[in-house]
Short mmCIF file of C-alpha atoms in Angstrom, two decimals:
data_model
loop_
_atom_site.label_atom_id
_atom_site.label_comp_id
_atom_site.label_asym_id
_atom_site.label_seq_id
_atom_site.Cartn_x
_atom_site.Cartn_y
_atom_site.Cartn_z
CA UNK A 128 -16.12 24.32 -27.10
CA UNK A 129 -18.00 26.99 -24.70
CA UNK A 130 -19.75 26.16 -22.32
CA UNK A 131 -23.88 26.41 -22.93
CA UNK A 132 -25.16 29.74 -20.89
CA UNK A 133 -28.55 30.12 -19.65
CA UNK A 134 -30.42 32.40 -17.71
CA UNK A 135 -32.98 32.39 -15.35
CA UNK A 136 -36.27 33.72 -15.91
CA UNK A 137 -37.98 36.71 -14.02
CA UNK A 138 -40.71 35.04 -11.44
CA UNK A 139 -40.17 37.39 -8.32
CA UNK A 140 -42.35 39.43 -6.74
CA UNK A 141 -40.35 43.01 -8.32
CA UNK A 142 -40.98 42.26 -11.84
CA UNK A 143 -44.62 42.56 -13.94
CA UNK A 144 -44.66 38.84 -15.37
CA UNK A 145 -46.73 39.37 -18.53
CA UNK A 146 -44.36 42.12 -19.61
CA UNK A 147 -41.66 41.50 -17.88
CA UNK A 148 -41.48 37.51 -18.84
CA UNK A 149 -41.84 37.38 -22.67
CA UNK A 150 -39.07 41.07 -22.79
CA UNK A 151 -36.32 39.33 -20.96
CA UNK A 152 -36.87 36.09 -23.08
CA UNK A 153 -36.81 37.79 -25.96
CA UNK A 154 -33.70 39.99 -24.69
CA UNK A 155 -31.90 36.58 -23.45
CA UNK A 156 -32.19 34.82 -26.80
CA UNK A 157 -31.00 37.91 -28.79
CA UNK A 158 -28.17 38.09 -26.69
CA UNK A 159 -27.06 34.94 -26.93
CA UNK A 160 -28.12 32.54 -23.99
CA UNK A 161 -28.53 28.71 -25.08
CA UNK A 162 -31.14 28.44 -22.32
CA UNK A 163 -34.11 30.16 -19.95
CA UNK A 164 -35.41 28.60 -16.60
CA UNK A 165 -37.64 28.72 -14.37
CA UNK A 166 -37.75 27.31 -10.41
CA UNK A 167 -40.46 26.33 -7.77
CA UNK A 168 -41.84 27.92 -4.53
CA UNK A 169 -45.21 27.06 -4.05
CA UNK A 170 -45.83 29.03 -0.74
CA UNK A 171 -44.69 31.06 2.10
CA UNK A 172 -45.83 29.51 5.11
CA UNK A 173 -45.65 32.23 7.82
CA UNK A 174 -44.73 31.39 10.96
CA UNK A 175 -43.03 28.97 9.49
CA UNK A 176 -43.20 25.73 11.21
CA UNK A 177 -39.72 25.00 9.18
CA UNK A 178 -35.77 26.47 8.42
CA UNK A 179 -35.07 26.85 4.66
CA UNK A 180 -34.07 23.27 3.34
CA UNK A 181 -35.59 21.48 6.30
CA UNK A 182 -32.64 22.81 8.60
CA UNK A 183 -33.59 24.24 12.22
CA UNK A 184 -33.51 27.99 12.58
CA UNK A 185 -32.62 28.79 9.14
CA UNK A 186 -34.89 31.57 7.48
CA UNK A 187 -36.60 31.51 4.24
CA UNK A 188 -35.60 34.28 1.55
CA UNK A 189 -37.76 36.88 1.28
CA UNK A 190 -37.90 36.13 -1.99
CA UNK A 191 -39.90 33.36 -1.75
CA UNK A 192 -42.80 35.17 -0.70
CA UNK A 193 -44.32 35.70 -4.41
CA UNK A 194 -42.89 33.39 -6.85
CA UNK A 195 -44.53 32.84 -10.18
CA UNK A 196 -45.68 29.34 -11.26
CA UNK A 197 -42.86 27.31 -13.39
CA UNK A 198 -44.09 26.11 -15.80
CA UNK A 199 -47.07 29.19 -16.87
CA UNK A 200 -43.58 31.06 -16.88
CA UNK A 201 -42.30 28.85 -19.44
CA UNK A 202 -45.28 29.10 -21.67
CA UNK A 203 -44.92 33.05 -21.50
CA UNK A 204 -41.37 32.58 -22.63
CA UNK A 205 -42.10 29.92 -25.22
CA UNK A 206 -44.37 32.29 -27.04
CA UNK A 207 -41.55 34.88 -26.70
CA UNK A 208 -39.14 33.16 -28.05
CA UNK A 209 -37.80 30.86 -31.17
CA UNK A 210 -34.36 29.26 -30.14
CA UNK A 211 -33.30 28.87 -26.25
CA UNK A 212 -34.34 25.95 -24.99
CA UNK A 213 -36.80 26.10 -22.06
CA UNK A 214 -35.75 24.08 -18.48
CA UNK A 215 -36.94 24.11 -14.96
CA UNK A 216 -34.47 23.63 -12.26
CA UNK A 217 -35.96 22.26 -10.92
CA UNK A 218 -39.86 21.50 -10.70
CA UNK A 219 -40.57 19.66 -7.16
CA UNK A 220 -42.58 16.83 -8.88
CA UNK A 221 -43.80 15.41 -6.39
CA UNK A 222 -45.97 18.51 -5.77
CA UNK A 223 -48.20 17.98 -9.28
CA UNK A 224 -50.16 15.27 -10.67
CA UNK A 225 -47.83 13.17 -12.72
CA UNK A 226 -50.35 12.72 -15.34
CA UNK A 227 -50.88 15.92 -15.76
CA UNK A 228 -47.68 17.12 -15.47
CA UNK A 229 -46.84 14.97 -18.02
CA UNK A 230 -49.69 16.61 -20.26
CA UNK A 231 -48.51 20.01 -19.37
CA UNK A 232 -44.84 19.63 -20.16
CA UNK A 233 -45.68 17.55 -23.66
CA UNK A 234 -47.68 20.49 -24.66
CA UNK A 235 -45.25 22.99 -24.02
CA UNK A 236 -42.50 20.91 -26.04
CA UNK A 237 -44.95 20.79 -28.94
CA UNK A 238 -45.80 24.21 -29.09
CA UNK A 239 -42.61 25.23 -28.56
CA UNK A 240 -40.65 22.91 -31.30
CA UNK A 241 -39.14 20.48 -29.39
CA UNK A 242 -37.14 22.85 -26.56
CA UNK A 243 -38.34 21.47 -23.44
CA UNK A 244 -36.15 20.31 -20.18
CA UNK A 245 -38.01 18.44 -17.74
CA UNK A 246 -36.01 19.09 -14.51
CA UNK A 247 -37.18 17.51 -11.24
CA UNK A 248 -36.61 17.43 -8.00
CA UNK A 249 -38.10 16.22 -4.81
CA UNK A 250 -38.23 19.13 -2.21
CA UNK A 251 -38.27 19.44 1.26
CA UNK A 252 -41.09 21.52 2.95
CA UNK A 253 -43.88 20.07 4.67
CA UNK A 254 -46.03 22.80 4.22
CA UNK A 255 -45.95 22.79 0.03
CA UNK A 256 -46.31 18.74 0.05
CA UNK A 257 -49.45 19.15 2.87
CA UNK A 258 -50.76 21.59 0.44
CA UNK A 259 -50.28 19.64 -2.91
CA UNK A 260 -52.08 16.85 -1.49
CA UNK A 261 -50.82 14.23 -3.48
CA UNK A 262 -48.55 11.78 -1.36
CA UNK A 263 -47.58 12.71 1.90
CA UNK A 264 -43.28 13.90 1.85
CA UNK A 265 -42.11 10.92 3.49
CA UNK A 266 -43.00 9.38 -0.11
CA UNK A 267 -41.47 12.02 -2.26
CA UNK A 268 -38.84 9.30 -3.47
CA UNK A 269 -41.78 7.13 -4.91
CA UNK A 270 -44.04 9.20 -6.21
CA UNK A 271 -40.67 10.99 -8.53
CA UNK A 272 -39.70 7.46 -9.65
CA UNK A 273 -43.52 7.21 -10.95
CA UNK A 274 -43.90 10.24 -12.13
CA UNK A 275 -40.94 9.41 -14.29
CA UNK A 276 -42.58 6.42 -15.57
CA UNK A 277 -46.03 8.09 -16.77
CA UNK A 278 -44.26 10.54 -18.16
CA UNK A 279 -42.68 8.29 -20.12
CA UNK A 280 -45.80 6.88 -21.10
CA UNK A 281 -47.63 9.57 -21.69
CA UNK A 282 -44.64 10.86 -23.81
CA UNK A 283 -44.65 7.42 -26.04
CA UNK A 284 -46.57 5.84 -27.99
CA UNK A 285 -50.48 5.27 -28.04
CA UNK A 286 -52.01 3.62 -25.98
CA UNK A 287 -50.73 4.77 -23.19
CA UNK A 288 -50.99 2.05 -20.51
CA UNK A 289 -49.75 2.54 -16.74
CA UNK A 290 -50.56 1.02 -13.62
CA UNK A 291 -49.39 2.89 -10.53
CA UNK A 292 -50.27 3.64 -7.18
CA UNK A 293 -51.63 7.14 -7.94
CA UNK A 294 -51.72 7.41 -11.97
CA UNK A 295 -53.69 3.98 -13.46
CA UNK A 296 -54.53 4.25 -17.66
CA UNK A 297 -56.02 1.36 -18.90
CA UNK A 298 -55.54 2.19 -22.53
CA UNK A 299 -55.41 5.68 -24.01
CA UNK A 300 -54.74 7.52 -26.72
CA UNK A 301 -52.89 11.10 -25.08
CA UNK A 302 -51.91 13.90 -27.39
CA UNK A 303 -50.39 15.98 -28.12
CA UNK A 304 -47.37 13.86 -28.34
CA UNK A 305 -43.67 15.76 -27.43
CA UNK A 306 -41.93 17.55 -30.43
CA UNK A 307 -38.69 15.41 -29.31
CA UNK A 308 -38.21 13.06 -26.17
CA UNK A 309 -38.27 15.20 -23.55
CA UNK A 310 -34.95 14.76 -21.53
CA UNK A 311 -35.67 14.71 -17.85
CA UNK A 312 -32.78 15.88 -15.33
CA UNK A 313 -32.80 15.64 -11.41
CA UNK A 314 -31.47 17.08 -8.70
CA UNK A 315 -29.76 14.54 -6.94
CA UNK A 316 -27.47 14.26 -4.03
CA UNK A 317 -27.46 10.91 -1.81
CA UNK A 318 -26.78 7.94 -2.98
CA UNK A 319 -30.21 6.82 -3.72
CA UNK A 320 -30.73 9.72 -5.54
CA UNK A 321 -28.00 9.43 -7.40
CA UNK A 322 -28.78 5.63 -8.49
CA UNK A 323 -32.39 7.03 -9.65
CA UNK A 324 -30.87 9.46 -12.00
CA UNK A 325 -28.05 6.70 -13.40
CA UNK A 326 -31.09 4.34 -14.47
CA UNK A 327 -33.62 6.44 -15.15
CA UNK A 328 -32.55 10.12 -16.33
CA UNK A 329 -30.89 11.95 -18.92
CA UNK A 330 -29.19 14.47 -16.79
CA UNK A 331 -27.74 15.89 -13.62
CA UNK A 332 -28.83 19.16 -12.15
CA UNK A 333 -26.57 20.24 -9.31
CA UNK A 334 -25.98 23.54 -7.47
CA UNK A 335 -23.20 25.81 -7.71
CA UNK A 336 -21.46 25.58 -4.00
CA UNK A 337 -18.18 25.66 -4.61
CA UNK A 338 -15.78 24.13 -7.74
CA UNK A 339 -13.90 21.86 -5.17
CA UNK A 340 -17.91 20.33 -3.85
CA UNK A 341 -19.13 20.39 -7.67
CA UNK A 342 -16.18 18.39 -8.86
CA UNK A 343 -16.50 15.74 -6.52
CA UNK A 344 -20.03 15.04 -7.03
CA UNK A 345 -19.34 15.13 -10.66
CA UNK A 346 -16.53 12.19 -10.14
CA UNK A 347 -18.92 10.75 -7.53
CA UNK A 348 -21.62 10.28 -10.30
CA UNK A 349 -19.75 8.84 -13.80
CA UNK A 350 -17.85 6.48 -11.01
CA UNK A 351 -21.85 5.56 -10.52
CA UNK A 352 -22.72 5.59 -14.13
CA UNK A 353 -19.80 3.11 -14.81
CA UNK A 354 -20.69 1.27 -11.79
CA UNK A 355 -23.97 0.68 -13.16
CA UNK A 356 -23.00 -0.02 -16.87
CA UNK A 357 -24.67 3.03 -17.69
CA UNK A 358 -23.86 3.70 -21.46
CA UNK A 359 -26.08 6.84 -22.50
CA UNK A 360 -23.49 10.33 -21.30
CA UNK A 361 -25.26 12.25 -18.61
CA UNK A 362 -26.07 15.80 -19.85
CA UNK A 363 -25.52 18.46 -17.01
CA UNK A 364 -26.62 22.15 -16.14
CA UNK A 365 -25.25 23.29 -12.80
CA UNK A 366 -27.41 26.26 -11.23
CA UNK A 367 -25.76 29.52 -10.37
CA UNK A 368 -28.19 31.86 -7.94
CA UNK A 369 -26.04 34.80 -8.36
CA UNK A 370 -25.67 37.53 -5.89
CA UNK A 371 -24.79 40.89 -8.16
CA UNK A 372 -23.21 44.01 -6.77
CA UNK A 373 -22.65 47.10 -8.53
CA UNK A 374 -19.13 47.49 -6.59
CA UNK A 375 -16.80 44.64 -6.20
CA UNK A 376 -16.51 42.57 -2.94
CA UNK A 377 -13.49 42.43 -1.27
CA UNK A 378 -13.15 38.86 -1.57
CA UNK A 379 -13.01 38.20 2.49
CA UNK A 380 -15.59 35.25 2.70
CA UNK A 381 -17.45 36.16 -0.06
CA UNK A 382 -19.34 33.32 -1.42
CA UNK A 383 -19.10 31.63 -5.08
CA UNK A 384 -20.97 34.05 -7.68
CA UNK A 385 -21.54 36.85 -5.11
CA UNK A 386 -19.79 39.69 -6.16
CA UNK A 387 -19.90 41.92 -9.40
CA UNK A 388 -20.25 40.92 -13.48
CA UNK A 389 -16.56 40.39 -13.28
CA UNK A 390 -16.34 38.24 -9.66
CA UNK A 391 -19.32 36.68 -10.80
CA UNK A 392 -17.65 35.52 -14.50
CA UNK A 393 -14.29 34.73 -11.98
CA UNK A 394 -16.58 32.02 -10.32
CA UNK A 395 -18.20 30.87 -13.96
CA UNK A 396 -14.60 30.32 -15.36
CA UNK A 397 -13.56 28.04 -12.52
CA UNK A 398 -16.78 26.12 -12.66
CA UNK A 399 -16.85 26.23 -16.20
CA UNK A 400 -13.08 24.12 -15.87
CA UNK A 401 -15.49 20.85 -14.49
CA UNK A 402 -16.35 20.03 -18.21
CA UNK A 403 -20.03 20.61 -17.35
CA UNK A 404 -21.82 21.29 -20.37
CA UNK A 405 -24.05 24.48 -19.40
CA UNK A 406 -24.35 26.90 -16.19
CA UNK A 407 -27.18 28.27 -15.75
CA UNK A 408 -27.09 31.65 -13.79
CA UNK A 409 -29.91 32.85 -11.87
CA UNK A 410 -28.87 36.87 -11.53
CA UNK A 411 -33.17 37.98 -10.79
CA UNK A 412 -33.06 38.21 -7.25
CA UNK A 413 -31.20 41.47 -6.71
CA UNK A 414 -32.17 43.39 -9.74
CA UNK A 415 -34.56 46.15 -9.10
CA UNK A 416 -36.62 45.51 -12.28
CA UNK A 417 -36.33 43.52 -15.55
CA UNK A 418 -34.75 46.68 -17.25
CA UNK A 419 -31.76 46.50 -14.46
CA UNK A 420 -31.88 42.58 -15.23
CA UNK A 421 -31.24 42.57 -18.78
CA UNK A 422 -28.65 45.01 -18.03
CA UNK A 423 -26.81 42.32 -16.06
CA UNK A 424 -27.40 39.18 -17.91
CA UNK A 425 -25.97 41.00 -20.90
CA UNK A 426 -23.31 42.15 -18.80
CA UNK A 427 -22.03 38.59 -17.31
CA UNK A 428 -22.88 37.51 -20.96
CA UNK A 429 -20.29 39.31 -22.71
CA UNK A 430 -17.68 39.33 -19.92
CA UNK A 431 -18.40 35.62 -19.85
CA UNK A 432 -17.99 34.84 -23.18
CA UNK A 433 -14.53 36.94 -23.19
CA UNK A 434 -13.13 35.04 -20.49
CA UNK A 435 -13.64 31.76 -22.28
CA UNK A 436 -16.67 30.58 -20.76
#
């Protein structure tokens, strides 16, 4: 069986979002992507008091500078479209209300029929959690595992009851209800991490570094899940932020999916060998505009697909 494609939605600062959004949605499904997703950058703090990732020295993107909302994004594409299914990889949670997260993301799933993935992660800059004001980042690991629970509840049946530290519901009714349980994935890494998404998650978002890295982690986690008497399979969708390049690298030190449509399908095929179910590949960072984005995604598509992928 092939291995699920997706592709990452338009949210830069290069492309017109109400036009550009719903077009490449539309363009994406037609083609034949299983999947379209969206990612989170809530600011651009300049000076920056902090490297990219929390590490010393390391710059942020420029990229990062304008990057649309997640899950408005989504709701663009969701009107766009009929059959992809519609994922963030990943939302920081910790930055939103959890009950209205939860609100937000069962809406979307009903309006959209049911194509929702909730995709979560917890972050790392100071400067988006002091602006979200809801727990201070030193809690991002608690406030995940309850937004996890009132999503749950929220996402279940009426009344809703939940007693946290920042989300309390005596008894509610909350609608409207999810087309389908909404599976929620994470982004996990340590160990803790790892045990949160083995008890309390569907799925397993990880990052495209390398097959050797990927395949490790992978092992790493079902030795978990078995650990753990975890019964339920663990769905996966590793994320690709492709590099294109008309002309092809030479291949000294070039980094996975960094290349052209055919070093970048070289990199999906070895990946691909894992057995993770989908790759999602994030190709809107060098594109000029969505026209010369469609253009690639339909390019890596094909080639793709007649590698085996």
């Amino acid at each position: 069986m092939a291995t699920r494609l997706g592709l990452g939605l338009p949210q830069n600062r290069q492309y017109d979002l109400g036009k550009d959004v719903p077009d490449v949605a539309r363009t994406a499904e037609r083609i034949g992507y299983d999947s379209l997703w969206v990612y989170e950058r809530a600011l651009f703090p300049e000076p920056a008091t902090q490297g990219l990732y929390g590490v010393e020295g390391l710059p942020w993107p420029d990229s990062y500078r304008d990057v649309a909302e997640p899950l408005v994004t989504l709701a663009l594409a969701a009107a766009a479209t009929e059959r992809v299914r519609l994922g963030s990889s990943v939302l920081v949670a910790p930055l939103h209300q959890p009950f209205q997260l939860a609100k937000s993301l069962a809406t979307l799933d009903a309006a959209s029929g049911g194509r929702v993935i909730a995709g979560f992660g917890t972050g790392w800059s100071l400067d988006e959690y002091a602006a979200a004001g809801i727990r201070p980042i030193a809690e991002r690991g608690e406030v995940l595992d309850e937004i996890i629970d009132v999503c749950r509840a929220v996402w279940g049946p009426d009344p809703v009851r939940h007693d946290g530290r920042i989300t309390k519901i005596e008894s509610a009714v909350v609608g409207p209800k999810p087309a389908r349980p909404i599976p929620i994935m994470l982004a996990a890494g340590s160990k803790k991490a790892l045990i949160r998404l083995v008890d309390h998650a569907d799925g397993w978002l990880p990052v495209g570094m390398g097959v050797e890295q990927i395949a490790a982690q992978w092992q790493r986690l079902r030795d978990l899940a078995a650990e753990r008497g975890r019964k339920e399979p663990i769905q996966t969708v590793l994320r690709v932020n492709a590099e294109y390049a008309a002309k092809a690298f030479d291949g000294k030190g070039r980094q996975p999916f960094q290349g052209n449509a055919d070093q970048i399908v070289e990199d999906l095929v070895a990946h691909a060998s894992i057995g993770l179910e989908e790759i999602l590949v994030d190709l809107q960072g060098t594109p000029r505009d969505a026209d010369e984005l469609k253009d690639v995604a339909t390019e890596v598509f094909e080639k793709a697909r007649a590698a085996g992928v």
